[in-house]
Amino acid sequence: MKFSVIIAAFAAASVTFGIPLVKRAHITDAVILQYALTLEHLEDAFYHQALQNFTEYEFAQDGFDSSFYAQLQSIAADEHAHVEFLTAGLEAAGANATKPCNYSFPYTTPREFVALARVVEGLGVSAYLGAASSIANAQYLTAAGSILTVEARHNAFLNTELFDNPAPTPFDTPLGFSEVYSVAANFITGCPPSNPTLPVTAFPSINVTYANSTTKPLVAGSKVNITTEATTNSSTYAAFLSGLDTELVALPSNGSLTVPKTVAGQVYLLLVNTNNATKINDETVIAGPAILKVEAA
Ligand SMILES: *[C@@H]1O[C@H](CO)[C@@H](O)[C@H](O)[C@H]1NC(C)=O
Ligand SMILES: *[C@@H]1O[C@H](CO)[C@@H](O)[C@H](O)[C@H]1NC(C)=O
Ligand SMILES: *[C@@H]1O[C@H](CO)[C@@H](O)[C@H](O)[C@H]1NC(C)=O
Ligand SMILES: *[C@@H]1O[C@H](CO)[C@@H](O)[C@H](O)[C@H]1NC(C)=O
Ligand SMILES: *[C@@H]1O[C@H](CO)[C@@H](O)[C@H](O)[C@H]1NC(C)=O
Ligand SMILES: *[C@@H]1O[C@H](CO)[C@@H](O)[C@H](O)[C@H]1NC(C)=O
Ligand SMILES: *[C@@H]1O[C@H](CO)[C@@H](O)[C@H](O)[C@H]1NC(C)=O
Ligand SMILES: *[C@@H]1O[C@H](CO)[C@@H](O)[C@H](O)[C@H]1NC(C)=O
């Protein structure tokens, strides 16, 4: 099914500590604001479309009551406010603020939309966390933090609505610019040519399949099969990013991986060219991330 492809179009492991790094050379605060605005436009369109696509009644038929619907409208308004805030900030600084793109989101029912929404919010949290260490101006950092905490509460609310743990791990997961963009690019079908280009790359995707993928959650310690169009070899590693930890597992040629027992929540799976977690960056990533929703074993 389409949805699991995105989530999915998301052993004995050694535990290491490492945060995906990005090359900072071309990442100025203005670029980070354009990057944040690119993501906020995506979220804004995502909620706006869903509220147009489905009525309050249709949400209710899928098990989401009127208080949920009111909350959804509130989340949509937050995302729109983020767009206006970042646009105004960039324009005040004399920049041309990036404009919305065209998007295509893989859901057909309100329930599939909600399941995707909590992934999108989780990605937003990871994006702001990953960008934080590259922001030079303290006031911008505060503004980004102020958006980040709201995205985290959206994510917690949606997790709760889906009968999941609102905060499945004690730490959230920072994700680099290109890693976040690689997920967002799956939803973007075209952008105005006048938009500023971002110094990011969309990596090839990783397809993940696992037993009962449509009916049961993925439990830590269980097996998945992965395929990718990226070229892998005997020195390719699978990196599972969860909280502030990265678990590296050698990728066998048959693509069979065991999800480490220590990961949980919204886990990002990357294929990398290094077995050193501190060296995971745009130069060493070759595919991903795939996003896995993992339940503690
Ligand atoms: C903004 O866009 C206009 C029209 O494309 C262009 O002339 C101008 O140089 C741009 N400004 C900046 C700061 O990039
Ligand atoms: C939701 O709305 C968008 C934009 O109008 C449209 O492209 C998309 O197909 C709609 N999705 C559903 C499931 O109705
Ligand atoms: C976005 O979609 C509209 C309607 O299909 C189309 O006219 C427009 O050219 C698209 N814009 C971009 C930037 O792809
Ligand atoms: C992985 O692929 C192998 C070989 O096709 C198959 O036997 C196995 O059931 C698959 N495992 C999962 C978890 O999908
Ligand atoms: C990944 O899945 C998509 C959609 O099912 C498919 O079109 C693509 O060929 C798959 N890629 C690989 C490398 O398996
Ligand atoms: C594996 O591929 C990478 C490039 O993706 C290359 O740098 C490395 O030397 C290759 N390793 C082996 C053992 O072939
Ligand atoms: C995949 O390869 C690994 C290592 O060679 C092996 O231990 C495992 O049994 C294989 N799994 C499948 C599903 O073929
Ligand atoms: C991992 O890389 C870091 C620098 O990126 C280096 O300091 C460290 O020694 C490396 N660790 C190993 C085990 O090679």
Short mmCIF file of C-alpha atoms and ligand atoms in Angstrom, two decimals:
data_model
loop_
_atom_site.label_atom_id
_atom_site.label_comp_id
_atom_site.label_asym_id
_atom_site.label_seq_id
_atom_site.Cartn_x
_atom_site.Cartn_y
_atom_site.Cartn_z
CA MET A 1 0.00 0.00 0.00
CA LYS A 2 1.12 3.51 -0.83
CA PHE A 3 1.25 4.81 2.71
CA SER A 4 3.54 2.08 3.98
CA VAL A 5 5.85 2.78 1.06
CA ILE A 6 6.46 6.30 2.32
CA ILE A 7 6.69 5.23 5.91
CA ALA A 8 8.72 2.40 4.65
CA ALA A 9 10.01 4.63 1.62
CA PHE A 10 11.41 5.02 5.04
CA ALA A 11 21.68 -8.48 14.60
CA ALA A 12 23.93 -7.64 16.82
CA ALA A 13 24.35 -3.94 16.66
CA SER A 14 27.03 -1.77 18.07
CA VAL A 15 25.73 1.16 20.05
CA THR A 16 27.39 4.42 19.26
CA PHE A 17 26.63 8.02 19.97
CA GLY A 18 26.42 10.41 17.10
CA ILE A 19 24.28 13.10 15.58
CA PRO A 20 24.11 13.29 11.81
CA LEU A 21 26.23 16.19 10.80
CA VAL A 22 25.87 18.41 7.80
CA LYS A 23 28.56 20.31 6.01
CA ARG A 24 28.14 23.81 7.34
CA ALA A 25 30.01 25.59 4.59
CA HIS A 26 26.99 26.86 2.65
CA ILE A 27 24.41 26.77 5.41
CA THR A 28 23.81 30.36 6.48
CA ASP A 29 20.94 31.44 8.73
CA ALA A 30 19.09 32.79 5.66
CA VAL A 31 19.37 29.39 4.01
CA ILE A 32 18.11 27.69 7.17
CA LEU A 33 15.10 30.02 7.25
CA GLN A 34 14.33 29.22 3.58
CA TYR A 35 14.69 25.51 4.38
CA ALA A 36 12.32 25.85 7.37
CA LEU A 37 9.86 27.79 5.21
CA THR A 38 10.03 25.05 2.54
CA LEU A 39 8.92 22.54 5.18
CA GLU A 40 6.28 24.83 6.67
CA HIS A 41 4.76 25.43 3.22
CA LEU A 42 4.54 21.66 2.84
CA GLU A 43 2.81 21.26 6.22
CA ASP A 44 0.50 24.19 5.55
CA ALA A 45 -0.63 22.66 2.23
CA PHE A 46 -0.88 19.21 3.82
CA TYR A 47 -3.43 20.32 6.45
CA HIS A 48 -5.21 22.76 4.19
CA GLN A 49 -5.81 20.02 1.58
CA ALA A 50 -6.99 17.49 4.17
CA LEU A 51 -9.54 19.95 5.56
CA GLN A 52 -10.76 20.48 1.99
CA ASN A 53 -10.67 16.77 1.11
CA PHE A 54 -12.61 15.48 4.12
CA THR A 55 -15.57 16.87 6.00
CA GLU A 56 -15.97 16.78 9.77
CA TYR A 57 -18.49 13.98 9.18
CA GLU A 58 -15.97 11.92 7.20
CA PHE A 59 -13.41 12.28 10.00
CA ALA A 60 -16.10 11.15 12.48
CA GLN A 61 -16.86 8.11 10.33
CA ASP A 62 -13.19 7.14 10.60
CA GLY A 63 -13.28 7.46 14.39
CA PHE A 64 -12.12 11.06 14.88
CA ASP A 65 -14.71 13.08 16.78
CA SER A 66 -15.59 16.78 16.62
CA SER A 67 -13.01 17.75 19.25
CA PHE A 68 -10.37 16.11 17.07
CA TYR A 69 -11.63 18.08 14.08
CA ALA A 70 -11.43 21.34 16.02
CA GLN A 71 -7.86 20.44 17.04
CA LEU A 72 -7.01 19.71 13.41
CA GLN A 73 -8.19 23.18 12.43
CA SER A 74 -6.04 24.61 15.19
CA ILE A 75 -2.97 22.67 13.96
CA ALA A 76 -3.63 23.87 10.41
CA ALA A 77 -3.78 27.46 11.68
CA ASP A 78 -0.44 26.98 13.53
CA GLU A 79 1.27 25.79 10.36
CA HIS A 80 -0.12 28.71 8.41
CA ALA A 81 1.15 31.09 11.11
CA HIS A 82 4.61 29.50 10.82
CA VAL A 83 4.59 30.19 7.08
CA GLU A 84 3.61 33.82 7.59
CA PHE A 85 6.17 34.29 10.36
CA LEU A 86 9.10 32.90 8.35
CA THR A 87 8.02 34.73 5.20
CA ALA A 88 7.86 38.02 7.07
CA GLY A 89 11.24 37.37 8.69
CA LEU A 90 12.93 36.66 5.36
CA GLU A 91 11.33 39.63 3.66
CA ALA A 92 12.35 41.90 6.52
CA ALA A 93 15.91 40.70 5.96
CA GLY A 94 15.64 41.64 2.27
CA ALA A 95 15.39 38.09 0.92
CA ASN A 96 12.85 36.64 -1.51
CA ALA A 97 10.94 34.19 0.65
CA THR A 98 10.45 30.76 -0.95
CA LYS A 99 6.94 30.18 -2.31
CA PRO A 100 4.73 27.10 -1.95
CA CYS A 101 5.27 24.17 -4.33
CA ASN A 102 2.78 21.66 -5.69
CA TYR A 103 2.41 18.55 -3.58
CA SER A 104 0.99 15.07 -3.68
CA PHE A 105 0.36 13.31 -0.38
CA PRO A 106 -0.15 9.55 -0.18
CA TYR A 107 -3.41 9.06 1.70
CA THR A 108 -6.92 8.19 0.64
CA THR A 109 -8.83 8.15 3.96
CA PRO A 110 -8.93 10.40 7.05
CA ARG A 111 -7.22 7.66 9.07
CA GLU A 112 -4.36 7.39 6.58
CA PHE A 113 -4.07 11.16 6.65
CA VAL A 114 -3.79 11.22 10.46
CA ALA A 115 -1.18 8.45 10.40
CA LEU A 116 0.84 10.43 7.87
CA ALA A 117 0.32 13.68 9.82
CA ARG A 118 2.07 12.36 12.90
CA VAL A 119 5.01 11.26 10.74
CA VAL A 120 5.17 14.70 9.10
CA GLU A 121 5.10 16.41 12.52
CA GLY A 122 7.81 14.06 13.77
CA LEU A 123 9.88 14.96 10.71
CA GLY A 124 9.37 18.65 11.50
CA VAL A 125 10.69 18.10 15.03
CA SER A 126 13.73 16.27 13.63
CA ALA A 127 14.32 19.00 11.06
CA TYR A 128 14.40 21.85 13.60
CA LEU A 129 16.52 19.79 16.00
CA GLY A 130 18.97 18.93 13.25
CA ALA A 131 19.20 22.54 12.11
CA ALA A 132 19.64 23.97 15.61
CA SER A 133 23.39 23.48 15.83
CA SER A 134 23.88 25.32 12.52
CA ILE A 135 21.92 28.47 13.47
CA ALA A 136 24.30 31.32 14.26
CA ASN A 137 21.90 34.04 15.44
CA ALA A 138 20.55 33.43 18.96
CA GLN A 139 17.23 35.11 18.23
CA TYR A 140 16.65 32.87 15.22
CA LEU A 141 17.51 29.89 17.41
CA THR A 142 14.86 30.94 19.93
CA ALA A 143 12.30 31.41 17.15
CA ALA A 144 13.11 27.97 15.72
CA GLY A 145 12.83 26.45 19.21
CA SER A 146 9.49 28.15 19.65
CA ILE A 147 8.20 26.45 16.48
CA LEU A 148 9.85 23.13 17.35
CA THR A 149 8.02 22.71 20.66
CA VAL A 150 4.67 23.32 18.98
CA GLU A 151 5.42 20.73 16.27
CA ALA A 152 6.30 18.30 19.06
CA ARG A 153 2.93 18.88 20.74
CA HIS A 154 1.12 18.36 17.43
CA ASN A 155 3.01 15.09 17.08
CA ALA A 156 2.14 14.05 20.67
CA PHE A 157 -1.55 14.87 20.13
CA LEU A 158 -1.68 12.82 16.91
CA ASN A 159 0.17 9.91 18.53
CA THR A 160 -2.41 9.92 21.32
CA GLU A 161 -5.30 9.97 18.85
CA LEU A 162 -3.77 6.86 17.25
CA PHE A 163 -3.52 5.19 20.71
CA ASP A 164 0.21 5.44 20.65
CA ASN A 165 2.66 6.75 23.20
CA PRO A 166 2.75 10.57 22.86
CA ALA A 167 6.48 10.58 23.69
CA PRO A 168 7.81 7.10 22.88
CA THR A 169 11.45 7.97 23.60
CA PRO A 170 13.15 10.22 26.18
CA PHE A 171 15.00 12.04 23.39
CA ASP A 172 13.88 13.22 19.95
CA THR A 173 16.03 12.61 16.87
CA PRO A 174 17.90 15.35 15.03
CA LEU A 175 18.10 14.87 11.26
CA GLY A 176 20.35 16.62 8.73
CA PHE A 177 19.13 18.96 5.99
CA SER A 178 19.45 16.55 3.07
CA GLU A 179 17.98 13.67 5.07
CA VAL A 180 14.85 15.71 5.87
CA TYR A 181 14.65 17.02 2.33
CA SER A 182 14.88 13.47 0.95
CA VAL A 183 11.60 12.65 2.72
CA ALA A 184 9.92 15.95 1.80
CA ALA A 185 10.91 15.50 -1.87
CA ASN A 186 8.60 12.46 -2.02
CA PHE A 187 5.65 14.83 -1.59
CA ILE A 188 6.81 17.69 -3.86
CA THR A 189 5.70 17.52 -7.49
CA GLY A 190 6.88 20.93 -8.69
CA CYS A 191 8.18 24.25 -7.36
CA PRO A 192 8.18 27.78 -8.76
CA PRO A 193 11.46 28.23 -10.67
CA SER A 194 12.01 31.53 -8.85
CA ASN A 195 12.38 29.73 -5.50
CA PRO A 196 15.89 29.91 -4.06
CA THR A 197 17.79 26.64 -4.41
CA LEU A 198 18.73 24.93 -1.19
CA PRO A 199 22.12 23.24 -0.74
CA VAL A 200 20.46 19.87 -0.20
CA THR A 201 20.36 16.53 -2.01
CA ALA A 202 17.50 14.05 -2.22
CA PHE A 203 19.01 10.63 -1.63
CA PRO A 204 17.60 7.50 -3.29
CA SER A 205 14.82 5.94 -1.22
CA ILE A 206 14.88 2.71 0.73
CA ASN A 207 11.89 0.38 0.40
CA VAL A 208 11.21 -1.52 3.58
CA THR A 209 8.96 -4.55 3.87
CA TYR A 210 8.18 -6.51 6.98
CA ALA A 211 5.78 -9.21 7.99
CA ASN A 212 2.22 -7.98 8.64
CA SER A 213 3.21 -4.47 7.68
CA THR A 214 -0.39 -3.45 7.14
CA THR A 215 -1.87 -4.80 10.33
CA LYS A 216 0.75 -4.86 13.07
CA PRO A 217 3.30 -2.37 14.30
CA LEU A 218 6.96 -3.04 13.74
CA VAL A 219 8.43 -4.33 16.97
CA ALA A 220 12.07 -3.72 17.88
CA GLY A 221 14.08 -6.89 17.31
CA SER A 222 11.98 -8.02 14.35
CA LYS A 223 13.20 -8.45 10.78
CA VAL A 224 12.70 -6.26 7.75
CA ASN A 225 13.78 -6.64 4.13
CA ILE A 226 15.09 -3.61 2.33
CA THR A 227 15.68 -2.73 -1.31
CA THR A 228 17.12 0.43 -2.84
CA GLU A 229 18.19 1.79 -6.19
CA ALA A 230 21.43 3.03 -4.59
CA THR A 231 24.54 0.96 -5.19
CA THR A 232 25.46 -0.96 -2.07
CA ASN A 233 28.40 -3.22 -1.36
CA SER A 234 30.05 -5.15 1.43
CA SER A 235 31.03 -1.90 3.21
CA THR A 236 27.48 -0.52 3.31
CA TYR A 237 25.97 -0.12 6.78
CA ALA A 238 22.39 0.44 7.86
CA ALA A 239 22.18 3.28 10.39
CA PHE A 240 19.14 3.34 12.69
CA LEU A 241 18.71 6.83 14.17
CA SER A 242 16.65 6.90 17.36
CA GLY A 243 16.84 9.73 19.88
CA LEU A 244 20.50 10.78 20.21
CA ASP A 245 21.75 7.28 19.39
CA THR A 246 22.78 5.77 16.09
CA GLU A 247 22.97 2.00 15.72
CA LEU A 248 25.03 0.71 12.83
CA VAL A 249 24.45 -2.74 11.34
CA ALA A 250 26.37 -4.21 8.40
CA LEU A 251 23.98 -4.59 5.43
CA PRO A 252 23.91 -8.21 4.19
CA SER A 253 23.64 -8.62 0.42
CA ASN A 254 20.12 -10.12 0.74
CA GLY A 255 18.90 -6.90 2.39
CA SER A 256 17.63 -8.67 5.51
CA LEU A 257 18.00 -6.52 8.64
CA THR A 258 17.06 -6.95 12.27
CA VAL A 259 15.69 -3.76 13.82
CA PRO A 260 17.90 -3.14 16.88
CA LYS A 261 16.13 -3.78 20.20
CA THR A 262 17.23 -0.41 21.53
CA VAL A 263 15.35 1.77 19.03
CA ALA A 264 11.75 3.01 19.34
CA GLY A 265 9.32 5.64 18.12
CA GLN A 266 9.92 7.40 14.81
CA VAL A 267 13.16 5.75 13.70
CA TYR A 268 15.11 6.89 10.63
CA LEU A 269 16.93 4.26 8.60
CA LEU A 270 19.82 5.39 6.39
CA LEU A 271 22.29 3.44 4.28
CA VAL A 272 25.77 4.80 4.81
CA ASN A 273 29.31 4.25 3.63
CA THR A 274 30.89 4.30 7.06
CA ASN A 275 30.81 2.26 10.24
CA ASN A 276 31.58 5.35 12.34
CA ALA A 277 28.40 7.11 13.55
CA THR A 278 30.14 10.46 13.92
CA LYS A 279 30.95 10.37 10.19
CA ILE A 280 27.34 10.15 9.03
CA ASN A 281 26.84 13.20 6.81
CA ASP A 282 25.87 14.15 3.25
CA GLU A 283 29.10 12.59 1.95
CA THR A 284 28.59 9.19 3.57
CA VAL A 285 24.82 8.75 3.24
CA ILE A 286 23.89 6.78 0.10
CA ALA A 287 20.14 6.21 0.61
CA GLY A 288 17.20 7.05 2.82
CA PRO A 289 15.94 7.86 5.24
CA ALA A 290 13.12 5.37 5.45
CA ILE A 291 10.87 6.15 8.40
CA LEU A 292 10.01 3.24 10.66
CA LYS A 293 7.43 3.39 13.45
CA VAL A 294 8.91 1.05 16.03
CA GLU A 295 7.37 -0.26 19.24
CA ALA A 296 9.72 -1.14 22.06
CA ALA A 297 10.13 -4.92 22.30
C1 LIG B 1 14.27 38.81 -5.62
O1 LIG B 1 13.66 38.48 -6.85
C2 LIG B 1 13.73 39.52 -7.83
C3 LIG B 1 12.89 39.11 -9.02
O2 LIG B 1 13.19 37.78 -9.41
C4 LIG B 1 15.19 39.74 -8.17
O3 LIG B 1 15.31 40.78 -9.11
C5 LIG B 1 15.95 40.12 -6.90
O4 LIG B 1 17.33 40.22 -7.17
C6 LIG B 1 15.76 39.08 -5.81
N1 LIG B 1 16.32 39.53 -4.56
C7 LIG B 1 17.15 38.81 -3.83
C8 LIG B 1 17.62 39.44 -2.56
O5 LIG B 1 17.53 37.70 -4.17
C1 LIG B 2 -6.80 16.18 -1.57
O1 LIG B 2 -6.74 17.44 -2.22
C2 LIG B 2 -5.69 17.60 -3.14
C3 LIG B 2 -5.68 19.04 -3.65
O2 LIG B 2 -6.94 19.41 -4.03
C4 LIG B 2 -5.82 16.58 -4.24
O3 LIG B 2 -4.74 16.70 -5.14
C5 LIG B 2 -5.83 15.19 -3.62
O4 LIG B 2 -6.02 14.21 -4.61
C6 LIG B 2 -6.91 15.07 -2.56
N1 LIG B 2 -6.80 13.77 -1.89
C7 LIG B 2 -7.86 13.05 -1.53
C8 LIG B 2 -7.58 11.76 -0.86
O5 LIG B 2 -9.00 13.41 -1.73
C1 LIG B 3 1.29 23.55 -10.00
O1 LIG B 3 0.09 22.98 -10.45
C2 LIG B 3 -0.69 23.85 -11.27
C3 LIG B 3 -2.02 23.18 -11.53
O2 LIG B 3 -1.83 21.87 -11.99
C4 LIG B 3 0.08 24.17 -12.53
O3 LIG B 3 -0.64 25.05 -13.34
C5 LIG B 3 1.41 24.82 -12.15
O4 LIG B 3 2.20 25.02 -13.31
C6 LIG B 3 2.18 23.94 -11.17
N1 LIG B 3 3.32 24.69 -10.70
C7 LIG B 3 4.54 24.14 -10.56
C8 LIG B 3 5.59 25.06 -10.10
O5 LIG B 3 4.77 22.98 -10.80
C1 LIG B 4 12.44 -11.31 3.49
O1 LIG B 4 12.67 -11.93 2.24
C2 LIG B 4 12.86 -13.34 2.36
C3 LIG B 4 13.27 -13.87 1.01
O2 LIG B 4 12.42 -13.42 -0.01
C4 LIG B 4 11.55 -13.97 2.85
O3 LIG B 4 11.72 -15.36 3.02
C5 LIG B 4 11.22 -13.34 4.20
O4 LIG B 4 9.97 -13.83 4.66
C6 LIG B 4 11.18 -11.84 4.12
N1 LIG B 4 11.05 -11.32 5.47
C7 LIG B 4 10.24 -10.31 5.79
C8 LIG B 4 10.27 -9.88 7.22
O5 LIG B 4 9.53 -9.75 4.98
C1 LIG B 5 10.31 0.71 -4.26
O1 LIG B 5 8.89 0.68 -4.25
C2 LIG B 5 8.30 1.40 -5.33
C3 LIG B 5 6.81 1.44 -5.11
O2 LIG B 5 6.30 0.19 -4.77
C4 LIG B 5 8.70 0.73 -6.64
O3 LIG B 5 8.16 1.45 -7.72
C5 LIG B 5 10.23 0.72 -6.74
O4 LIG B 5 10.61 0.01 -7.89
C6 LIG B 5 10.83 0.05 -5.52
N1 LIG B 5 12.28 0.20 -5.59
C7 LIG B 5 13.12 -0.77 -5.28
C8 LIG B 5 14.57 -0.48 -5.43
O5 LIG B 5 12.74 -1.85 -4.86
C1 LIG B 6 31.69 0.44 -1.69
O1 LIG B 6 31.18 1.57 -2.41
C2 LIG B 6 31.74 2.82 -1.99
C3 LIG B 6 31.07 3.92 -2.78
O2 LIG B 6 29.69 3.90 -2.55
C4 LIG B 6 33.24 2.81 -2.22
O3 LIG B 6 33.78 4.03 -1.73
C5 LIG B 6 33.86 1.64 -1.48
O4 LIG B 6 35.24 1.57 -1.80
C6 LIG B 6 33.20 0.34 -1.89
N1 LIG B 6 33.71 -0.74 -1.05
C7 LIG B 6 33.94 -1.95 -1.52
C8 LIG B 6 34.44 -2.95 -0.54
O5 LIG B 6 33.74 -2.23 -2.69
C1 LIG B 7 20.44 -12.96 4.68
O1 LIG B 7 21.85 -13.07 4.80
C2 LIG B 7 22.29 -13.21 6.14
C3 LIG B 7 23.80 -13.07 6.16
O2 LIG B 7 24.39 -13.65 5.04
C4 LIG B 7 21.79 -14.55 6.68
O3 LIG B 7 22.25 -14.75 8.01
C5 LIG B 7 20.28 -14.55 6.66
O4 LIG B 7 19.76 -15.79 7.05
C6 LIG B 7 19.74 -14.20 5.26
N1 LIG B 7 18.30 -13.94 5.41
C7 LIG B 7 17.40 -14.27 4.50
C8 LIG B 7 15.98 -13.89 4.79
O5 LIG B 7 17.70 -14.83 3.46
C1 LIG B 8 35.07 8.16 14.19
O1 LIG B 8 35.25 9.43 13.54
C2 LIG B 8 35.72 10.44 14.41
C3 LIG B 8 35.79 11.75 13.64
O2 LIG B 8 34.79 11.87 12.70
C4 LIG B 8 37.07 10.08 14.94
O3 LIG B 8 37.50 11.08 15.86
C5 LIG B 8 37.01 8.73 15.65
O4 LIG B 8 38.31 8.34 16.04
C6 LIG B 8 36.41 7.68 14.73
N1 LIG B 8 36.22 6.44 15.48
C7 LIG B 8 36.68 5.30 15.05
C8 LIG B 8 36.39 4.10 15.92
O5 LIG B 8 37.30 5.19 14.01
#
